[in-house]
Coordinates of C-alpha atoms and ligand atoms in Angstrom, one line a residue:
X1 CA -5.7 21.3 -2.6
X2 CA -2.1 22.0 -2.9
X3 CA -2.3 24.8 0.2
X4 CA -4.4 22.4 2.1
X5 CA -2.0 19.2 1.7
X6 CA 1.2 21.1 2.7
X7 CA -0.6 23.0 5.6
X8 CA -0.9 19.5 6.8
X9 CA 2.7 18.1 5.9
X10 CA 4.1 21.3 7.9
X11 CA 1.8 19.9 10.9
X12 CA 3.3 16.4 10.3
X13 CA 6.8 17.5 10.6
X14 CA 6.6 19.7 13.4
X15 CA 4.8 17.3 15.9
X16 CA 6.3 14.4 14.9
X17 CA 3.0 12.1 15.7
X18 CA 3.7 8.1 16.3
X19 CA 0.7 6.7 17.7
X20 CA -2.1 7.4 14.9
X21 CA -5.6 6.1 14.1
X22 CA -7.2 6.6 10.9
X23 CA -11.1 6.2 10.4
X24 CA -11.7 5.3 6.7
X25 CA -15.1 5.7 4.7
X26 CA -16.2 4.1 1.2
X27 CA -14.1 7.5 -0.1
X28 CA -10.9 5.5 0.2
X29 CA -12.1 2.9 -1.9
X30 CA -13.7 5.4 -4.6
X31 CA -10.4 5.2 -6.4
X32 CA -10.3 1.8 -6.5
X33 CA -14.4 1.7 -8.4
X34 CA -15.9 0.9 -5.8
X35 CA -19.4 3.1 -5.5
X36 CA -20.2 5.2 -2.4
X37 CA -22.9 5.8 -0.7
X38 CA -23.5 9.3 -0.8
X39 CA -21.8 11.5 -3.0
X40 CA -23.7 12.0 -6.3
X41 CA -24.3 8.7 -8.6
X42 CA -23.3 6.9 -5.1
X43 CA -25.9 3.7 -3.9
X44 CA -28.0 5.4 -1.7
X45 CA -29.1 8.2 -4.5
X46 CA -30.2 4.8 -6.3
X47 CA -31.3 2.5 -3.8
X48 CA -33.3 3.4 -0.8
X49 CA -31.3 1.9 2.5
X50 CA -34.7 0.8 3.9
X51 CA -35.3 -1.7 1.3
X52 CA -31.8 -3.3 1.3
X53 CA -29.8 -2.8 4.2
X54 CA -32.2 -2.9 7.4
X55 CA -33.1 -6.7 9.0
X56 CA -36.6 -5.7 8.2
X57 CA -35.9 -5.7 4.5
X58 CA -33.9 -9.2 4.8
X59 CA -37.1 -10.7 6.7
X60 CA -39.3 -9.4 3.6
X61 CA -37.5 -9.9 0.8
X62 CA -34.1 -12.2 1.6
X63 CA -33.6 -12.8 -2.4
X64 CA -34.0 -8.9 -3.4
X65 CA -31.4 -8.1 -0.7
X66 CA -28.9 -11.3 -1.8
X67 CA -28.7 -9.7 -4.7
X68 CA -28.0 -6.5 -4.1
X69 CA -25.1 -7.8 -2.1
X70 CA -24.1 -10.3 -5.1
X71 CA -23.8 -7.4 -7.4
X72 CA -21.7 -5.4 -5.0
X73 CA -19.6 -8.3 -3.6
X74 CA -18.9 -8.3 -7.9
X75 CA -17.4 -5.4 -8.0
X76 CA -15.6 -5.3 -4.9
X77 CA -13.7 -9.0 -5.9
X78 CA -12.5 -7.2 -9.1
X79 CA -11.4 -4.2 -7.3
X80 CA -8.1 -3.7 -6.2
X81 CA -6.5 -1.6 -3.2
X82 CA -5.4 2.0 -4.2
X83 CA -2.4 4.0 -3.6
X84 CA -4.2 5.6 -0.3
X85 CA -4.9 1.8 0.8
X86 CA -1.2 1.0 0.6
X87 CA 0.0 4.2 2.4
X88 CA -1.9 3.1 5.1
X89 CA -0.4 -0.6 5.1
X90 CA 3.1 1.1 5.2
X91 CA 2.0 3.6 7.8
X92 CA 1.4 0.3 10.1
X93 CA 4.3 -1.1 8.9
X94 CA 6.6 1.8 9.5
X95 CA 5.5 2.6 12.9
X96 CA 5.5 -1.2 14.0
X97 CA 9.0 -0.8 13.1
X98 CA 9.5 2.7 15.0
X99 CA 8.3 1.8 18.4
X100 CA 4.6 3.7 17.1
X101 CA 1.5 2.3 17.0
X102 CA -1.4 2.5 14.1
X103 CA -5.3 1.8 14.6
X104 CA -7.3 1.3 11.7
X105 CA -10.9 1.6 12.0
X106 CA -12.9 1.4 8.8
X107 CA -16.3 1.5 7.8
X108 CA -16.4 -0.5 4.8
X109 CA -17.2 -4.0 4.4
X110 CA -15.5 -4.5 1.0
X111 CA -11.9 -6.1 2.9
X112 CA -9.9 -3.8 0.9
X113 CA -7.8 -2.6 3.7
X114 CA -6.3 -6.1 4.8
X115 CA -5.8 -6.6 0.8
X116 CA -3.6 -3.8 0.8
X117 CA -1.6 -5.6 3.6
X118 CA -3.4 -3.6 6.8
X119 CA -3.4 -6.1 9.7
X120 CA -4.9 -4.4 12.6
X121 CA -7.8 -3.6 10.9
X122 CA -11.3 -2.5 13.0
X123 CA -14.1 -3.3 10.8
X124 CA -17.2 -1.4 12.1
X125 CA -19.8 -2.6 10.1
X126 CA -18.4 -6.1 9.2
X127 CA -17.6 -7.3 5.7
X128 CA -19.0 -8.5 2.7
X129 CA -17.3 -11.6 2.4
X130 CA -18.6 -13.0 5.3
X131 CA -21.4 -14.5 6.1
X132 CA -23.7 -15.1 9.4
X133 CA -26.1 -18.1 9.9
X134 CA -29.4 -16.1 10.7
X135 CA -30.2 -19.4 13.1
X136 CA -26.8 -20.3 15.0
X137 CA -24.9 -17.0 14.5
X138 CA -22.2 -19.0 13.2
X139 CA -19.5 -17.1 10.8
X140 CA -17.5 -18.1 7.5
X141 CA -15.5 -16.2 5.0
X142 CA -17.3 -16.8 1.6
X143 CA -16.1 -15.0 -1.3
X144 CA -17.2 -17.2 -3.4
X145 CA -20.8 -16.0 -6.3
X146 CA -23.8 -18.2 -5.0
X147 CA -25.0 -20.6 -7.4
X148 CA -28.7 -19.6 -6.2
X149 CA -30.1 -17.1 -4.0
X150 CA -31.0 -16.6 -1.2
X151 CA -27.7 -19.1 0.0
X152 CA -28.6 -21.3 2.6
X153 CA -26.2 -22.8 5.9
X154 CA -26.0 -26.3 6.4
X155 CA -28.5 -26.2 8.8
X156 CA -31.2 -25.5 6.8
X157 CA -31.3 -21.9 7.8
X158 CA -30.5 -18.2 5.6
X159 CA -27.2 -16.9 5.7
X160 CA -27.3 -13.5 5.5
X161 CA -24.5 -10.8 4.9
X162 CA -22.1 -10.6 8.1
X163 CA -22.7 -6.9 7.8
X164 CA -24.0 -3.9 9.9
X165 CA -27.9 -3.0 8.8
X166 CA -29.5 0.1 9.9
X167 CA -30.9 -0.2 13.0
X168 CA -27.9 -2.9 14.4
X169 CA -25.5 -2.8 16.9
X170 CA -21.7 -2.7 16.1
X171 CA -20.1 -6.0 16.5
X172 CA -19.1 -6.2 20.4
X173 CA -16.0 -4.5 21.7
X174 CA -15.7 -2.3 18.2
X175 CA -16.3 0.6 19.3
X176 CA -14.7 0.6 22.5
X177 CA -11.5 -0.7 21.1
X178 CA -12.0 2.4 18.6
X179 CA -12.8 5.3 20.6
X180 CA -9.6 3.9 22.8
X181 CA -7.3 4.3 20.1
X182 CA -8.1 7.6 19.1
X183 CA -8.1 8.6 22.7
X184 CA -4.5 7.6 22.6
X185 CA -3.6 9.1 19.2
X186 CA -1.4 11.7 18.4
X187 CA -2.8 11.9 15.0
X188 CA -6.5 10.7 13.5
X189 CA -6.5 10.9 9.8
X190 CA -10.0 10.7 8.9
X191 CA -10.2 10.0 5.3
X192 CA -13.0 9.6 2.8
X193 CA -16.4 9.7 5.1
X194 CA -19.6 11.9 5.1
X195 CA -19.5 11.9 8.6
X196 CA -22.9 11.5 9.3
X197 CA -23.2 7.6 10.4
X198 CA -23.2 7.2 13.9
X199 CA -21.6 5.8 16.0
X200 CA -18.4 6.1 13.6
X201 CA -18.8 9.6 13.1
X202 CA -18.8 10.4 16.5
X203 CA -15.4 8.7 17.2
X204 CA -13.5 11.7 16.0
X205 CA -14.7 13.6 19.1
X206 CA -13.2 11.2 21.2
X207 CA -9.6 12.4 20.6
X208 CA -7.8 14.0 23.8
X209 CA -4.5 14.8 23.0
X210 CA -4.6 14.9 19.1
X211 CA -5.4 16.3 16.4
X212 CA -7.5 15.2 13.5
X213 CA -6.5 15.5 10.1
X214 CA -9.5 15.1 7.2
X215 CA -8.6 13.7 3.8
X216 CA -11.9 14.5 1.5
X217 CA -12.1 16.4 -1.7
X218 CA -15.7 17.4 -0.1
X219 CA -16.6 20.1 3.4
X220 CA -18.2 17.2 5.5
X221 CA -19.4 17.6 9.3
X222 CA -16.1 16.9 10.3
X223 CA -14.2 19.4 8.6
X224 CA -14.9 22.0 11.4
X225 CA -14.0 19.7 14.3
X226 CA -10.6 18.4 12.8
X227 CA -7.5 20.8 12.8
X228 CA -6.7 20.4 8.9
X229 CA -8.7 19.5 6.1
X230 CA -7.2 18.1 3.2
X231 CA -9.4 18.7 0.2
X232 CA -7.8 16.2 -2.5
X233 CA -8.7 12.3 -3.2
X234 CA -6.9 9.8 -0.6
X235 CA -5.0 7.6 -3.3
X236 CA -3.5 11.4 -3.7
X237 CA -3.0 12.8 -0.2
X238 CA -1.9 9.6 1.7
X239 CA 0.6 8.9 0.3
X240 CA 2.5 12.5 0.4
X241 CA 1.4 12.4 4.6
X242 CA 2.8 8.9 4.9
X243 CA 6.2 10.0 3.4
X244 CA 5.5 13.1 5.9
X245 CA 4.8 10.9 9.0
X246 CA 8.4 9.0 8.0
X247 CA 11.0 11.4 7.1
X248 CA 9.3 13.6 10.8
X249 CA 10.1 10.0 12.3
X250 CA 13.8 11.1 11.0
Ligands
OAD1 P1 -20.3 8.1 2.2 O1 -20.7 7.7 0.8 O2 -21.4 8.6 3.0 O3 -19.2 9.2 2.1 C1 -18.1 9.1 1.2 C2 -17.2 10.3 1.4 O4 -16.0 10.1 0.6 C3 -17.8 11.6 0.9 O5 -17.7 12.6 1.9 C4 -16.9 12.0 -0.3 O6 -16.7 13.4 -0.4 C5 -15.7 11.3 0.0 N1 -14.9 10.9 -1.2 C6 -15.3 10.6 -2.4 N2 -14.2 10.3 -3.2 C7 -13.1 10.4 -2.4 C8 -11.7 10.2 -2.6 N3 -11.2 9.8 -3.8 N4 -10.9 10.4 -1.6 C9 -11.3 10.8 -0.3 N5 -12.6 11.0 -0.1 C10 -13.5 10.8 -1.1 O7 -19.5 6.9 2.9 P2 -19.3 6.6 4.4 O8 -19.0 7.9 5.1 O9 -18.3 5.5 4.5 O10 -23.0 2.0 6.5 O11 -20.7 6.1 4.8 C11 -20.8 5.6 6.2 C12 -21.8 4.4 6.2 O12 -23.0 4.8 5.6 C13 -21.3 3.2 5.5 O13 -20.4 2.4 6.2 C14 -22.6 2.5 5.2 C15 -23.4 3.7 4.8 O14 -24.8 3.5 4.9 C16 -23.7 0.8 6.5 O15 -24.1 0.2 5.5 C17 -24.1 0.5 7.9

């Protein structure tokens, strides 16, 4: 991991990148104990995804999926950002400051980003916290544990999880905003994803100039399209290539 992380620091401080995305997956937020989905002991090898996170599942059984949201919106409200979280907050920082520009397109709903003090945060599949009237579409934060489940709006109707089910589109614009920032990047870190969920995965093909740097202790699909792999946990990693990105910034 050592070999792997200075490989990448050497790339840092030769090309000098200062317009960078970064695609995050629930790996980023493994440090902080929030469960994946796929790596061993992570939700899916427990839960199947058809019965809890597909709008067929919410029409069948609204109360069964509530809770399976209650019991992670738990353990995400206790969670706090990691080290890798924060790196990324000063990365935006930093290059705000620099004349640079940062993207940062995540995947996960749990909010922990913009915790961590991320601003300009792409959130691909929605988030947790929020929640969407299933009759008006209407939106609002709630962070709050429901009293009873399933909650209900105002209106009478479910509110369901303002999150992206199987099967669902992207919110509008997502996508497009994404693949045009890593067209324009310099640098893509893509840290803690499997890789295999489309359309997220595919954004890392969408570079043109750059080059894509993975952060993942694991060999995912990605590790052969980016130009370094890192193989060490993000709360590790990010930080040492943040310090890298700034002193190359001189
Ligand atoms: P996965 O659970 O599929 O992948 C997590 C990745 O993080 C794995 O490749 C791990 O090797 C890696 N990992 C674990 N610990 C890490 C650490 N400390 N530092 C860095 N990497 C680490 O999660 P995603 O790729 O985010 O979608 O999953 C994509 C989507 O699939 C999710 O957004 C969710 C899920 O179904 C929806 O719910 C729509």
């Amino acid at each position: 991991m050592q070999e792997s992380l200075e490989r990448a620091i050497r790339w840092i401080e030769q090309n000098h990148p200062r317009t960078i995305a970064a695609l995050t997956g629930a790996g980023i937020s493994a440090e902080s104990g929030v469960p994946t989905f796929r790596d061993a002991g992570g939700l899916w090898e427990n839960y199947r995804a058809e019965e809890l996170a597909t709008p067929e599942a919410f029409a069948r059984d609204p109360k069964l999926v509530w809770r399976w949201y209650e019991w992670r919106r738990g353990i995400i409200r206790d969670a706090i950002p990691n080290d890798g979280h924060l790196a990324l907050a000063s990365l935006e920082e930093l290059l705000a400051e620099r004349g640079g520009a940062f993207t940062l397109i995540t995947q996960n709903v749990d909010g922990l980003h913009r915790r961590a003090g991320s601003r300009n945060v792409i959130e691909l599949h929605g988030n947790i916290f929020r929640v969407r009237c299933t009759r008006e579409g209407t939106r609002e934060e709630r962070a709050e544990t429901f009293e009873a489940l399933p909650p209900a709006c105002s209106c009478g109707a479910l509110l369901r999880p303002d999150v992206v089910w199987f099967g669902e589109m992207l919110p509008p614009g997502a996508i497009e905003d994404s693949a045009a920032a890593v067209a324009g990047a310099d640098l893509l870190l893509v840290v803690g994803t499997s890789g295999v969920v489309h359309p997220a995965a595919g954004l890392v093909s969408m570079l043109r100039r750059g080059a894509a740097i993975e952060v993942n202790p694991q060999e995912t699909p990605i590790t052969r399209l980016a130009q370094l792999s890192v193989h060490a946990p993000a709360a590790v990693a990010l930080p040492r290539l943040a310090a890298a990105i700034e002193r190359s910034l001189g």
